[in-house]
Short mmCIF file of N, CA and C in Angstrom, two decimals:
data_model
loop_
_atom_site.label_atom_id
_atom_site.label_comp_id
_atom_site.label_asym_id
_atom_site.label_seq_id
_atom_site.Cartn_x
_atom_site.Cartn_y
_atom_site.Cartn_z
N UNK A 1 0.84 -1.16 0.00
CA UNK A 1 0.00 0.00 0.00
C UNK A 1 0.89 1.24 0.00
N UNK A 2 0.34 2.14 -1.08
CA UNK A 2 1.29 3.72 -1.16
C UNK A 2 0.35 4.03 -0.40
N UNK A 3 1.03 5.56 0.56
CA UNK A 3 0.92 6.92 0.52
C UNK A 3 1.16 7.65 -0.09
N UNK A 4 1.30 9.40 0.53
CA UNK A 4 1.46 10.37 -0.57
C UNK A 4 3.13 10.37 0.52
N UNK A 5 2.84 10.08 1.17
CA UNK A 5 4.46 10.08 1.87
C UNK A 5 5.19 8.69 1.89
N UNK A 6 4.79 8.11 1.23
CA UNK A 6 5.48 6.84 0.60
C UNK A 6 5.24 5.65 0.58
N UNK A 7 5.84 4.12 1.28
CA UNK A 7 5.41 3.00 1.45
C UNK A 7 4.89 3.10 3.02
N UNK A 8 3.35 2.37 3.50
CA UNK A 8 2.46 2.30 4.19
C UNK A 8 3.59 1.36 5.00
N UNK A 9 3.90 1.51 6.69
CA UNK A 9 4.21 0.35 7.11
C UNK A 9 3.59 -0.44 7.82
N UNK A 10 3.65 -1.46 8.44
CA UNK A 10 2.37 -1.78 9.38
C UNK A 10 3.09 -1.55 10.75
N UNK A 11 2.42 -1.38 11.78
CA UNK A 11 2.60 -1.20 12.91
C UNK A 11 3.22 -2.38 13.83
N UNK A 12 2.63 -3.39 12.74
CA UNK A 12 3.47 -5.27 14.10
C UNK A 12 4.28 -5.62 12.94
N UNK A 13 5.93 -5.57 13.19
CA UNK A 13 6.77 -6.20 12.35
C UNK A 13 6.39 -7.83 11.82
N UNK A 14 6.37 -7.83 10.53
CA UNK A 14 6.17 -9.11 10.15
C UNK A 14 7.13 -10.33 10.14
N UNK A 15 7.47 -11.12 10.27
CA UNK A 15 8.45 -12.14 10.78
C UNK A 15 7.71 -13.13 9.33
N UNK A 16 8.91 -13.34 8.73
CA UNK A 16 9.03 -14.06 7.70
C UNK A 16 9.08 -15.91 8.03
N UNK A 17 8.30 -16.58 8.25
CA UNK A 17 8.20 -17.87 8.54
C UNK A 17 9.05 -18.97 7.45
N UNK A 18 9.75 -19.23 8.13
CA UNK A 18 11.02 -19.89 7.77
C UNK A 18 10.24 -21.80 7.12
N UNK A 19 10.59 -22.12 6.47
CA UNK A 19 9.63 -23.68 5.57
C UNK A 19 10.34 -24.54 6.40
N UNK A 20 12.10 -24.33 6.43
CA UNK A 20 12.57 -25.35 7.04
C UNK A 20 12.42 -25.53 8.50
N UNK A 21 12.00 -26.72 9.71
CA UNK A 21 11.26 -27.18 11.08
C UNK A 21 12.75 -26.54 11.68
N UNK A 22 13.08 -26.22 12.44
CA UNK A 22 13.91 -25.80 13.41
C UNK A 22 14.07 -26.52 14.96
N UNK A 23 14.96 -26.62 15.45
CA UNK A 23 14.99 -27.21 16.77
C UNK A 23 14.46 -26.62 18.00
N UNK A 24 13.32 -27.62 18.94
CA UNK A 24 12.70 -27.20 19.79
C UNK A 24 13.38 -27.00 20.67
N UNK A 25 15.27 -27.26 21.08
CA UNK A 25 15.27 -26.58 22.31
C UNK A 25 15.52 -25.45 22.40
N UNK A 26 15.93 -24.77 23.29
CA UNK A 26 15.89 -23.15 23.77
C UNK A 26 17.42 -22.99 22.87
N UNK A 27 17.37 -21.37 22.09
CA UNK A 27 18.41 -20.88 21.69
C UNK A 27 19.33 -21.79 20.85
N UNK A 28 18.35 -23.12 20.36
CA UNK A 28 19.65 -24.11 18.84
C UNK A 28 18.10 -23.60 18.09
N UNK A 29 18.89 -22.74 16.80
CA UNK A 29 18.18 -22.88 15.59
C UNK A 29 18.54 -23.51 14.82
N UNK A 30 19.00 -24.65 14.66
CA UNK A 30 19.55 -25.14 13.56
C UNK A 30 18.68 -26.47 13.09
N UNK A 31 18.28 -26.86 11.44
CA UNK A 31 17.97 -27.51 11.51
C UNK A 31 17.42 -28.65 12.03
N UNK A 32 15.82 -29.59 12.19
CA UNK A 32 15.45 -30.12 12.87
C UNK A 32 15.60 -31.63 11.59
N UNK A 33 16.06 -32.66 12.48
CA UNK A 33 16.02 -34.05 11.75
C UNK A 33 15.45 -34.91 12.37
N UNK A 34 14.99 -34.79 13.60
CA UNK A 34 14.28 -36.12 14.13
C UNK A 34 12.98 -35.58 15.16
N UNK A 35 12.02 -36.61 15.44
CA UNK A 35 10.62 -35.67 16.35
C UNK A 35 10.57 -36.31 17.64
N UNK A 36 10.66 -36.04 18.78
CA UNK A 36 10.85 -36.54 19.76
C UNK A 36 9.43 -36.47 20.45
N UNK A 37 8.79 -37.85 21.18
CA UNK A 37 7.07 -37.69 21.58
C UNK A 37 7.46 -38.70 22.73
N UNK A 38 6.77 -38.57 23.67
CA UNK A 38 6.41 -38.86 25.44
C UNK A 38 5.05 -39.96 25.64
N UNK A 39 5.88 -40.91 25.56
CA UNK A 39 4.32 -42.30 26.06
C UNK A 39 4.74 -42.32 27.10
N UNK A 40 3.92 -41.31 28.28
CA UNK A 40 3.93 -41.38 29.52
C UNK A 40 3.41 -42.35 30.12
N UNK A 41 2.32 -42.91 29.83
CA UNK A 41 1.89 -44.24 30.47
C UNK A 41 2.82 -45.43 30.20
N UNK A 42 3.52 -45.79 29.26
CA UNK A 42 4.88 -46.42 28.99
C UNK A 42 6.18 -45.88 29.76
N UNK A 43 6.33 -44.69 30.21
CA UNK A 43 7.86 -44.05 30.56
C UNK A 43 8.58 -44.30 29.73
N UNK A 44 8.04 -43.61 28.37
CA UNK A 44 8.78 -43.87 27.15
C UNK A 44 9.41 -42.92 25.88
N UNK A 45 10.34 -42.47 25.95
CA UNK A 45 10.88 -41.42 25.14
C UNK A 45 10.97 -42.20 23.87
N UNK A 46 10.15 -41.76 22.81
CA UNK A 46 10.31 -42.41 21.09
C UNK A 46 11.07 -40.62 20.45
N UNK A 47 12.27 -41.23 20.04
CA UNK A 47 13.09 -41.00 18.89
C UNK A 47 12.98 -40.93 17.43
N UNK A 48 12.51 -40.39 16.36
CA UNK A 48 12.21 -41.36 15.04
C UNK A 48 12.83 -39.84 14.22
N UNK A 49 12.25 -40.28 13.35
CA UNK A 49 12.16 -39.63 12.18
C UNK A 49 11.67 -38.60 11.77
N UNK A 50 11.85 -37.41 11.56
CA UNK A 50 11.21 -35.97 11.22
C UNK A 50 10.10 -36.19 11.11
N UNK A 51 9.04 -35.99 11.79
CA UNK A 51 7.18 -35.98 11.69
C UNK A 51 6.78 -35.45 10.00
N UNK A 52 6.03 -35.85 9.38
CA UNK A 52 5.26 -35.31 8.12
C UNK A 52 5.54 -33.18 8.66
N UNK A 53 4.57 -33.53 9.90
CA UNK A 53 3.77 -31.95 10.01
C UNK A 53 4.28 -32.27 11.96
N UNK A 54 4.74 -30.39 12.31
CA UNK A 54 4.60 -30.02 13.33
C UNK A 54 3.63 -30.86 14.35
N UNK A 55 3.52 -31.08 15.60
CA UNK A 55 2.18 -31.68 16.02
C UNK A 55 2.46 -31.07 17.77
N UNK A 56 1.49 -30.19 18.48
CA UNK A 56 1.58 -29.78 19.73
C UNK A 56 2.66 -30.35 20.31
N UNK A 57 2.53 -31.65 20.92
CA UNK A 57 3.11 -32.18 21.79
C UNK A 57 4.46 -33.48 21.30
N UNK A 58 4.52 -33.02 20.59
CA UNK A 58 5.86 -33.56 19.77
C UNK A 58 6.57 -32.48 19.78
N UNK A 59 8.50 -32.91 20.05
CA UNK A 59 9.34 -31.93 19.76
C UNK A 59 9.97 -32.18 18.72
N UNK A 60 10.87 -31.54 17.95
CA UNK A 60 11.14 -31.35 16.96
C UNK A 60 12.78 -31.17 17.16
N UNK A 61 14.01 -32.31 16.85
CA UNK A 61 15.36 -31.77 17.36
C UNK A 61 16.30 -32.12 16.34
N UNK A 62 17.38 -31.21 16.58
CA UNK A 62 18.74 -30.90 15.32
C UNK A 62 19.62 -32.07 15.53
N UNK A 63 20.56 -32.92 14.46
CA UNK A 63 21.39 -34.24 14.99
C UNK A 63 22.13 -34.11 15.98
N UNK A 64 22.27 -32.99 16.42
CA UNK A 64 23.38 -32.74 18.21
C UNK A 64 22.18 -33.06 18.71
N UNK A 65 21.34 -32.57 19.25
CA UNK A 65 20.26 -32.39 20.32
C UNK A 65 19.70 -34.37 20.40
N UNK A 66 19.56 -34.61 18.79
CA UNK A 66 18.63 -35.96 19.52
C UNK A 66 19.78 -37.08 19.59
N UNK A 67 20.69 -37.23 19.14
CA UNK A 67 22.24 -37.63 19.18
C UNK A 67 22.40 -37.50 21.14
N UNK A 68 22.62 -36.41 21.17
CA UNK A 68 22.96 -36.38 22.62
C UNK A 68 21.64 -36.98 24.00
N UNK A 69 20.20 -37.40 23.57
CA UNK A 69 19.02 -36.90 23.92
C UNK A 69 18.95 -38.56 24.88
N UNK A 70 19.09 -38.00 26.47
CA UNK A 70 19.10 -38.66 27.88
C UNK A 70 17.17 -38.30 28.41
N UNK A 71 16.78 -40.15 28.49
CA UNK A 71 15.55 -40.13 29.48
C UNK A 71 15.58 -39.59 30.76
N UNK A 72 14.77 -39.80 31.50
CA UNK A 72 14.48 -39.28 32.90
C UNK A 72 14.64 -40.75 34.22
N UNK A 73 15.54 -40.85 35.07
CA UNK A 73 15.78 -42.00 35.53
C UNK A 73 14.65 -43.21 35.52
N UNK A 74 14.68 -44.49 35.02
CA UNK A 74 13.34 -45.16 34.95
C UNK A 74 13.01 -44.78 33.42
N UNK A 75 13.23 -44.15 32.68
CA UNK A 75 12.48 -44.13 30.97
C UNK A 75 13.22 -44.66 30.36
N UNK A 76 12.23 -45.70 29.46
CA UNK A 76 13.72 -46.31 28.40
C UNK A 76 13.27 -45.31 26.68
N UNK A 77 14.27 -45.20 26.31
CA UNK A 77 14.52 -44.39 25.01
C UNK A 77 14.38 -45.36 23.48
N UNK A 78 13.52 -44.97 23.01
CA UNK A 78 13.34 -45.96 22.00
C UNK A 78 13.19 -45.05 20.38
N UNK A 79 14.53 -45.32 20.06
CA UNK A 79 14.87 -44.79 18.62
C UNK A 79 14.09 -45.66 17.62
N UNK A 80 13.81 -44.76 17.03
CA UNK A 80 13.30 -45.79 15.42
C UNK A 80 14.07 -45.12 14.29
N UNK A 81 14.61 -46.11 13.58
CA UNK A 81 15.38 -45.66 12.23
C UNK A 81 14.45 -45.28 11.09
N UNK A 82 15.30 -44.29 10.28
CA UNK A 82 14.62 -44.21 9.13
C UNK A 82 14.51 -45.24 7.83
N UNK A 83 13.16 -45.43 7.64
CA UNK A 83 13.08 -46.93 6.72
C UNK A 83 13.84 -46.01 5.62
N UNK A 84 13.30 -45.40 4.71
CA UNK A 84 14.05 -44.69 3.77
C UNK A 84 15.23 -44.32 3.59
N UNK A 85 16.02 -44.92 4.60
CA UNK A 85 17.42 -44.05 4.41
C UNK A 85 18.03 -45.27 3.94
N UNK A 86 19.20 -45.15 3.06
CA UNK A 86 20.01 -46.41 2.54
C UNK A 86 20.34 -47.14 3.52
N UNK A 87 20.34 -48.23 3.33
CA UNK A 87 21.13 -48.67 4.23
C UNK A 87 22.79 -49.48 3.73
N UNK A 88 23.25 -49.89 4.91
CA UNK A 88 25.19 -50.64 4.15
C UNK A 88 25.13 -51.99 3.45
N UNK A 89 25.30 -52.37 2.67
CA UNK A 89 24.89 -53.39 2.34
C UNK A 89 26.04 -54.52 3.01
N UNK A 90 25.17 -55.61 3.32
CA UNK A 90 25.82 -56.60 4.05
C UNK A 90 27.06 -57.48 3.02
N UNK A 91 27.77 -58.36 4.37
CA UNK A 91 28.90 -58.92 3.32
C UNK A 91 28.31 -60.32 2.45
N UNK A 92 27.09 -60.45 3.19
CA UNK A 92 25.76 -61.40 1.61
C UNK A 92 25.59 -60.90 0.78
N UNK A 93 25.06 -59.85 1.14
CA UNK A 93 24.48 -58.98 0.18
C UNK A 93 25.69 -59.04 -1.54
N UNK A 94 27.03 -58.57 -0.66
CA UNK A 94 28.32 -58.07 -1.87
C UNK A 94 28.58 -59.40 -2.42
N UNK A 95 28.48 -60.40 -1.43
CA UNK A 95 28.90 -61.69 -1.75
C UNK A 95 27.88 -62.21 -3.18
N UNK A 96 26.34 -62.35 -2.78
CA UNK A 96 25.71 -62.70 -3.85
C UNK A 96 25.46 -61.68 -4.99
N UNK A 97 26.03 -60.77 -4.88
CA UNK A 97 25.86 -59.71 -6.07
C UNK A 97 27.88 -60.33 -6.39
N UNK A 98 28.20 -60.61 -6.17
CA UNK A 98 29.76 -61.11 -7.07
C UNK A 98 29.11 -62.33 -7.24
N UNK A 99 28.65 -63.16 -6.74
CA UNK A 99 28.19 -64.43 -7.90
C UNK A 99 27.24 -64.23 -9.11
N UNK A 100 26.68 -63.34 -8.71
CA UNK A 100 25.69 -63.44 -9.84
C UNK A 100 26.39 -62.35 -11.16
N UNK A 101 27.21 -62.17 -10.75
CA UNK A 101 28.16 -60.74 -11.88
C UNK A 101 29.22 -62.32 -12.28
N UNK A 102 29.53 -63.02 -12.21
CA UNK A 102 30.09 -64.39 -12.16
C UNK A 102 29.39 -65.23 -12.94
N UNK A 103 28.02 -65.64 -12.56
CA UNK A 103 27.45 -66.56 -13.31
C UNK A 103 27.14 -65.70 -14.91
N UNK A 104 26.81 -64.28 -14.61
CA UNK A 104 26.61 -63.71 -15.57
C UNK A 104 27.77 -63.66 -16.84
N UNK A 105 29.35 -63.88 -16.68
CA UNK A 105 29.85 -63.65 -17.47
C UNK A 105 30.67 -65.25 -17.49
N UNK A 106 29.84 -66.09 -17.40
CA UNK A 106 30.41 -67.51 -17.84
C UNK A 106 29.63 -67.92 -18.94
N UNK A 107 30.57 -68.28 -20.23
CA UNK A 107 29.96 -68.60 -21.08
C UNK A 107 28.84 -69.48 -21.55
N UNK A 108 28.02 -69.38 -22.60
CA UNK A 108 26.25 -69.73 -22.15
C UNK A 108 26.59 -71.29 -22.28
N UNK A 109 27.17 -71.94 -23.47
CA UNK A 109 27.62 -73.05 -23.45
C UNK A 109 27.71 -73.95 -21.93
N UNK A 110 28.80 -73.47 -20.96
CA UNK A 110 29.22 -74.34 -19.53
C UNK A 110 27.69 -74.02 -18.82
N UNK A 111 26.99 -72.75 -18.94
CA UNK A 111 25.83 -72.30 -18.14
C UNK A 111 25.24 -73.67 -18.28
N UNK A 112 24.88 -74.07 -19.55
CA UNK A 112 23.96 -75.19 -20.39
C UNK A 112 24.06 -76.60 -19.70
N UNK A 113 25.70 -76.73 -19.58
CA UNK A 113 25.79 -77.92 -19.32
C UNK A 113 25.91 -77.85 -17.67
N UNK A 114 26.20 -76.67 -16.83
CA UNK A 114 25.49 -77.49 -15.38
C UNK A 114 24.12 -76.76 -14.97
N UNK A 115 23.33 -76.36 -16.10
CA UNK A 115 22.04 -76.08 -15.25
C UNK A 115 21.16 -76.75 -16.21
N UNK A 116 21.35 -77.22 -16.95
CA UNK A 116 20.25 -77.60 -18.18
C UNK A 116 19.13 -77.28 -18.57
N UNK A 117 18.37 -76.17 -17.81
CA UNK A 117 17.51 -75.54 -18.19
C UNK A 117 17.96 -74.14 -18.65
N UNK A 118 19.15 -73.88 -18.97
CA UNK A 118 19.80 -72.84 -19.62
C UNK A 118 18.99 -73.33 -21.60
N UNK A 119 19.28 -74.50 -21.72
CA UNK A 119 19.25 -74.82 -22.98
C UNK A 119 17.82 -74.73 -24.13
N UNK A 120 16.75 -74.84 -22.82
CA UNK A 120 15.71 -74.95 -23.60
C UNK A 120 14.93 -73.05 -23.59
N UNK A 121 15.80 -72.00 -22.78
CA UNK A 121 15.12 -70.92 -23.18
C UNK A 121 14.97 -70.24 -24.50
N UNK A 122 14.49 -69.05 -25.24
CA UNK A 122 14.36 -68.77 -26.41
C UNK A 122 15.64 -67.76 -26.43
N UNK A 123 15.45 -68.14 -27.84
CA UNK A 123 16.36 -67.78 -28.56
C UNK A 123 16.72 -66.25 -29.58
N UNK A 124 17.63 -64.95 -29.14
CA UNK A 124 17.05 -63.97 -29.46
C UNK A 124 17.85 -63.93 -30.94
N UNK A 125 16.59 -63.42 -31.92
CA UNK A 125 16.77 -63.76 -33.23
C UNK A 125 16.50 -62.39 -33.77
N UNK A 126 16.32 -60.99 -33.43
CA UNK A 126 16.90 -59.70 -33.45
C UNK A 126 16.75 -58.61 -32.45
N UNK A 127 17.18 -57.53 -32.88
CA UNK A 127 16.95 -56.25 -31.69
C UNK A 127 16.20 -54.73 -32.12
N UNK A 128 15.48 -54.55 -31.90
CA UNK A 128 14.90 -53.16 -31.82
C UNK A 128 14.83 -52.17 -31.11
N UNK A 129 15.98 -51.21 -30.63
CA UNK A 129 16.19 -50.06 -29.42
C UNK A 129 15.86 -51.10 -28.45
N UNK A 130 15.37 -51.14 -27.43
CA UNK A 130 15.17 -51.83 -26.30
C UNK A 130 14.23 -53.05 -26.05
N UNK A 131 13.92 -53.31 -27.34
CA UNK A 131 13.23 -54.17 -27.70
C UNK A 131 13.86 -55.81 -28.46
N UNK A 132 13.46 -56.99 -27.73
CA UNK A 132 14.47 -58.28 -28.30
C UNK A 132 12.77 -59.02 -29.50
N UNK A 133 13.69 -59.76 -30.36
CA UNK A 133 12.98 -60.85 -30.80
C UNK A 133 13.26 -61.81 -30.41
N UNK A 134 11.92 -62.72 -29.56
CA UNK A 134 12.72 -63.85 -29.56
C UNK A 134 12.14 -65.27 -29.94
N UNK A 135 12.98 -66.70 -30.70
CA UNK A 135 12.35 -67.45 -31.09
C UNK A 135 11.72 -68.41 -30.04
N UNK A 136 10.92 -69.19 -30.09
CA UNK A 136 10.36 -69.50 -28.79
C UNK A 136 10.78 -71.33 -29.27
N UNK A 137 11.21 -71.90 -28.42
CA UNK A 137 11.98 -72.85 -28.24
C UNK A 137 10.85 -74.22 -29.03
N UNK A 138 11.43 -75.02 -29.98
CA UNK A 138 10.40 -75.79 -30.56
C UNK A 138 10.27 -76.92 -29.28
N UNK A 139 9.07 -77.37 -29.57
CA UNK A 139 8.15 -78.77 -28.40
C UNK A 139 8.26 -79.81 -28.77
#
């Protein structure tokens, strides 16, 4: 809004509301990564994962704050991980991903002769961009 004496100000400074959740304790603004909530009938501090949305009685804390974050004598603390976050892959995990990068580059011939159902799949007889032909094995 103009005046004739210039830009209109308002009288209650407006405070620009920040998108990113901030940390509920006193004086840490820094980023919030995990939501901290109270099952008092349990004596139970849950740990998890950044909430969707703000919620009253949930706090909201930065990786120092819930990293460092001590129950009340008698409460047990119960973290929950984030499903979404990668996880390390195990030494199975690397192990059966090197066999199968293994079976993959042994020639189809030896494949044939110790699995024998290598022999009767079809047969690709051309290619189109991402697309195979393939002959379908006679009966």
């Amino acid at each position: 809004m103009e005046s004739r004496r210039g830009p209109v100000k308002s009288a209650v400074p407006s405070n620009v509301v920040s998108p990113v959740r901030r940390c509920s304790r006193t004086a840490c603004g820094r980023p919030a990564v995990a939501t901290l909530t109270y099952v008092y009938a349990d004596s139970t501090a849950v740990l998890g994962p950044l909430a969707t949305y703000a919620e009253p009685h949930c706090y909201d804390l930065c990786a120092e704050h819930s990293e460092r974050l001590t129950a009340p004598r008698g409460w047990e603390v119960v973290r929950l991980t984030d499903a979404s976050a990668p996880s390390r892959p195990s030494g199975d995990d690397l192990e059966a991903l090197a066999n199968a990068v293994r079976e993959a580059a042994r020639p189809q011939e030896r494949a044939a002769e110790a699995g024998g159902a290598r022999a009767a799949d079809p047969v690709e007889v051309g290619r189109r961009g991402h697309l195979r032909v393939l002959r379908s094995p006679e009966s």
